[in-house]
PDB file of C-alpha atoms in Angstrom:
ATOM      1  CA  MET A  22       8.978  43.904  42.162  1.00  0.00           C
ATOM      2  CA  THR A  23       7.185  41.659  39.771  1.00  0.00           C
ATOM      3  CA  ARG A  24       6.242  42.946  36.354  1.00  0.00           C
ATOM      4  CA  HIS A  25       2.850  41.857  35.030  1.00  0.00           C
ATOM      5  CA  PRO A  26       2.425  41.654  31.270  1.00  0.00           C
ATOM      6  CA  ALA A  27       0.209  44.241  29.691  1.00  0.00           C
ATOM      7  CA  ALA A  28      -3.069  43.163  28.135  1.00  0.00           C
ATOM      8  CA  GLY A  29      -1.648  43.508  24.601  1.00  0.00           C
ATOM      9  CA  GLU A  30       1.254  41.168  25.409  1.00  0.00           C
ATOM     10  CA  ARG A  31      -1.132  38.526  26.783  1.00  0.00           C
ATOM     11  CA  GLY A  32      -3.188  38.727  23.594  1.00  0.00           C
ATOM     12  CA  ALA A  33      -0.086  38.286  21.415  1.00  0.00           C
ATOM     13  CA  VAL A  34       0.936  35.182  23.356  1.00  0.00           C
ATOM     14  CA  SER A  35      -2.563  33.746  22.957  1.00  0.00           C
ATOM     15  CA  ILE A  36      -2.453  34.283  19.198  1.00  0.00           C
ATOM     16  CA  LEU A  37       0.978  32.637  18.977  1.00  0.00           C
ATOM     17  CA  MET A  38      -0.217  29.638  20.988  1.00  0.00           C
ATOM     18  CA  LEU A  39      -3.299  29.297  18.805  1.00  0.00           C
ATOM     19  CA  ALA A  40      -1.124  29.385  15.672  1.00  0.00           C
ATOM     20  CA  ALA A  41       1.215  26.744  17.132  1.00  0.00           C
ATOM     21  CA  VAL A  42      -1.711  24.452  17.919  1.00  0.00           C
ATOM     22  CA  GLY A  43      -3.090  24.959  14.402  1.00  0.00           C
ATOM     23  CA  ILE A  44       0.258  24.072  12.829  1.00  0.00           C
ATOM     24  CA  ALA A  45       0.527  20.967  15.020  1.00  0.00           C
ATOM     25  CA  VAL A  46      -2.937  19.806  13.940  1.00  0.00           C
ATOM     26  CA  VAL A  47      -2.113  20.281  10.241  1.00  0.00           C
ATOM     27  CA  LEU A  48       1.163  18.374  10.646  1.00  0.00           C
ATOM     28  CA  CYS A  49      -0.579  15.497  12.435  1.00  0.00           C
ATOM     29  CA  LEU A  50      -3.190  15.249   9.688  1.00  0.00           C
ATOM     30  CA  GLY A  51      -0.476  15.199   7.032  1.00  0.00           C
ATOM     31  CA  ILE A  52       1.476  12.485   8.821  1.00  0.00           C
ATOM     32  CA  GLY A  53      -1.716  10.453   9.159  1.00  0.00           C
ATOM     33  CA  ARG A  54      -2.399  10.655   5.429  1.00  0.00           C
ATOM     34  CA  VAL A  55       1.145   9.626   4.530  1.00  0.00           C
ATOM     35  CA  GLY A  56       0.951   6.730   6.971  1.00  0.00           C
ATOM     36  CA  GLY A  57      -2.374   5.597   5.528  1.00  0.00           C
ATOM     37  CA  ALA A  58      -0.963   5.681   2.008  1.00  0.00           C
ATOM     38  CA  ALA A  59       2.039   3.607   3.092  1.00  0.00           C
ATOM     39  CA  VAL A  60      -0.207   0.986   4.677  1.00  0.00           C
ATOM     40  CA  LEU A  61      -2.379   0.841   1.556  1.00  0.00           C
ATOM     41  CA  GLN A  62       0.702   0.395  -0.654  1.00  0.00           C
ATOM     42  CA  ALA A  63       1.980  -2.405   1.579  1.00  0.00           C
ATOM     43  CA  ARG A  64      -1.386  -4.177   1.357  1.00  0.00           C
ATOM     44  CA  ALA A  65      -1.374  -3.825  -2.455  1.00  0.00           C
ATOM     45  CA  ASP A  66       2.148  -5.277  -2.605  1.00  0.00           C
ATOM     46  CA  THR A  67       1.076  -8.195  -0.412  1.00  0.00           C
ATOM     47  CA  ALA A  68      -1.929  -8.877  -2.647  1.00  0.00           C
ATOM     48  CA  ALA A  69       0.322  -8.801  -5.719  1.00  0.00           C
ATOM     49  CA  ASP A  70       2.758 -11.233  -4.098  1.00  0.00           C
ATOM     50  CA  ALA A  71      -0.074 -13.638  -3.269  1.00  0.00           C
ATOM     51  CA  ALA A  72      -1.532 -13.396  -6.773  1.00  0.00           C
ATOM     52  CA  ALA A  73       1.837 -14.003  -8.451  1.00  0.00           C
ATOM     53  CA  LEU A  74       2.552 -16.994  -6.232  1.00  0.00           C
ATOM     54  CA  ALA A  75      -0.892 -18.477  -6.897  1.00  0.00           C
ATOM     55  CA  ALA A  76      -0.416 -18.089 -10.644  1.00  0.00           C
ATOM     56  CA  ALA A  77       3.098 -19.564 -10.545  1.00  0.00           C
ATOM     57  CA  ASP A  78       1.861 -22.481  -8.465  1.00  0.00           C
ATOM     58  CA  THR A  79      -0.844 -23.156 -11.044  1.00  0.00           C
ATOM     59  CA  LEU A  80       1.738 -23.039 -13.834  1.00  0.00           C
ATOM     60  CA  ALA A  81       4.015 -25.395 -11.872  1.00  0.00           C
ATOM     61  CA  LEU A  82       1.173 -27.901 -11.674  1.00  0.00           C
ATOM     62  CA  GLY A  83       1.079 -27.961 -15.469  1.00  0.00           C
ATOM     63  CA  ARG A  84      -2.157 -26.065 -15.904  1.00  0.00           C
ATOM     64  CA  GLY A  85      -2.552 -23.446 -18.611  1.00  0.00           C
ATOM     65  CA  SER A  86      -2.234 -19.706 -18.471  1.00  0.00           C
ATOM     66  CA  SER A  87      -6.008 -19.169 -18.252  1.00  0.00           C
ATOM     67  CA  ASP A  88      -6.084 -21.263 -15.061  1.00  0.00           C
ATOM     68  CA  ALA A  89      -3.121 -19.260 -13.758  1.00  0.00           C
ATOM     69  CA  VAL A  90      -4.977 -15.995 -14.408  1.00  0.00           C
ATOM     70  CA  ARG A  91      -8.007 -17.330 -12.565  1.00  0.00           C
ATOM     71  CA  ALA A  92      -5.836 -18.352  -9.612  1.00  0.00           C
ATOM     72  CA  ALA A  93      -4.184 -14.916  -9.558  1.00  0.00           C
ATOM     73  CA  ARG A  94      -7.580 -13.191  -9.678  1.00  0.00           C
ATOM     74  CA  ALA A  95      -8.886 -15.329  -6.791  1.00  0.00           C
ATOM     75  CA  ALA A  96      -5.800 -14.636  -4.664  1.00  0.00           C
ATOM     76  CA  ALA A  97      -6.086 -10.904  -5.338  1.00  0.00           C
ATOM     77  CA  LEU A  98      -9.755 -10.915  -4.364  1.00  0.00           C
ATOM     78  CA  LEU A  99      -8.945 -12.756  -1.121  1.00  0.00           C
ATOM     79  CA  ASN A 100      -6.694  -9.799  -0.321  1.00  0.00           C
ATOM     80  CA  ARG A 101      -9.435  -7.308  -1.285  1.00  0.00           C
ATOM     81  CA  ALA A 102      -7.587  -6.241  -4.417  1.00  0.00           C
ATOM     82  CA  ARG A 103      -8.482  -6.339  -8.100  1.00  0.00           C
ATOM     83  CA  LEU A 104      -6.281  -8.034 -10.669  1.00  0.00           C
ATOM     84  CA  VAL A 105      -5.348  -5.449 -13.296  1.00  0.00           C
ATOM     85  CA  SER A 106      -3.101  -7.618 -15.443  1.00  0.00           C
ATOM     86  CA  CYS A 107      -1.485 -11.023 -15.407  1.00  0.00           C
ATOM     87  CA  ALA A 108       1.184 -12.168 -17.822  1.00  0.00           C
ATOM     88  CA  CYS A 109       1.098 -15.809 -16.812  1.00  0.00           C
ATOM     89  CA  ALA A 110       2.766 -18.205 -19.222  1.00  0.00           C
ATOM     90  CA  GLY A 111       5.643 -20.627 -19.369  1.00  0.00           C
ATOM     91  CA  ASP A 112       7.478 -20.564 -16.073  1.00  0.00           C
ATOM     92  CA  ALA A 113       6.694 -17.012 -14.902  1.00  0.00           C
ATOM     93  CA  ALA A 114       3.775 -14.990 -13.634  1.00  0.00           C
ATOM     94  CA  GLU A 115       3.850 -11.197 -13.573  1.00  0.00           C
ATOM     95  CA  VAL A 116       0.843  -9.517 -12.010  1.00  0.00           C
ATOM     96  CA  VAL A 117      -0.402  -6.024 -11.287  1.00  0.00           C
ATOM     97  CA  VAL A 118      -3.178  -5.504  -8.752  1.00  0.00           C
ATOM     98  CA  ARG A 119      -5.049  -2.457  -7.585  1.00  0.00           C
ATOM     99  CA  LEU A 120      -6.208  -1.771  -4.066  1.00  0.00           C
ATOM    100  CA  GLY A 121      -7.879   1.586  -3.741  1.00  0.00           C
ATOM    101  CA  ARG A 122      -5.425   4.096  -5.226  1.00  0.00           C
ATOM    102  CA  ALA A 123      -2.413   1.821  -4.755  1.00  0.00           C
ATOM    103  CA  HIS A 124      -0.970  -0.553  -7.338  1.00  0.00           C
ATOM    104  CA  GLY A 125       1.095  -3.593  -6.449  1.00  0.00           C
ATOM    105  CA  ARG A 126       3.381  -5.456  -8.839  1.00  0.00           C
ATOM    106  CA  ALA A 127       4.988  -8.852  -8.371  1.00  0.00           C
ATOM    107  CA  ARG A 128       6.702 -11.555 -10.364  1.00  0.00           C
ATOM    108  CA  ALA A 129       7.022 -15.215  -9.455  1.00  0.00           C
ATOM    109  CA  VAL A 130       9.082 -17.700 -11.447  1.00  0.00           C
ATOM    110  CA  VAL A 131       8.558 -21.440 -11.343  1.00  0.00           C
ATOM    111  CA  ASP A 132      11.688 -23.177 -10.186  1.00  0.00           C
ATOM    112  CA  LEU A 133      11.719 -26.587 -11.875  1.00  0.00           C
ATOM    113  CA  SER A 134      13.876 -27.943  -9.071  1.00  0.00           C
ATOM    114  CA  GLY A 135      10.839 -27.958  -6.813  1.00  0.00           C
ATOM    115  CA  GLY A 136       9.989 -24.473  -5.537  1.00  0.00           C
ATOM    116  CA  SER A 137       8.938 -20.960  -6.507  1.00  0.00           C
ATOM    117  CA  ARG A 138      10.964 -17.746  -6.395  1.00  0.00           C
ATOM    118  CA  LEU A 139       9.270 -14.470  -5.659  1.00  0.00           C
ATOM    119  CA  GLY A 140      10.615 -11.192  -6.967  1.00  0.00           C
ATOM    120  CA  THR A 141       8.936  -7.812  -6.637  1.00  0.00           C
TER     121      THR A 141
END
């Protein structure tokens, strides 16, 4: 003989299922926010890399630090970021950019043998 659950048992199962769905929704939203923050940080790092390379390239061409700062600012803007700081002098460019809430930092050093090195 088959036993049918009482009405109270069916209600308890419904409440448990509703709670499980609610927890799943909260977890999905949290994972989405963390993923969005990671993407934003990666974009800020990319913008910082581009800005540092642009500044180092300008320095390698023998232009002054003010030209290097302008090049870094332009490269950051092309990546939809804002240049926060640029220590661009001699053979190195260190930049900090901001993209939304994320900050990216990068350093590029002019290699007098004919290239640039990038270090983040």
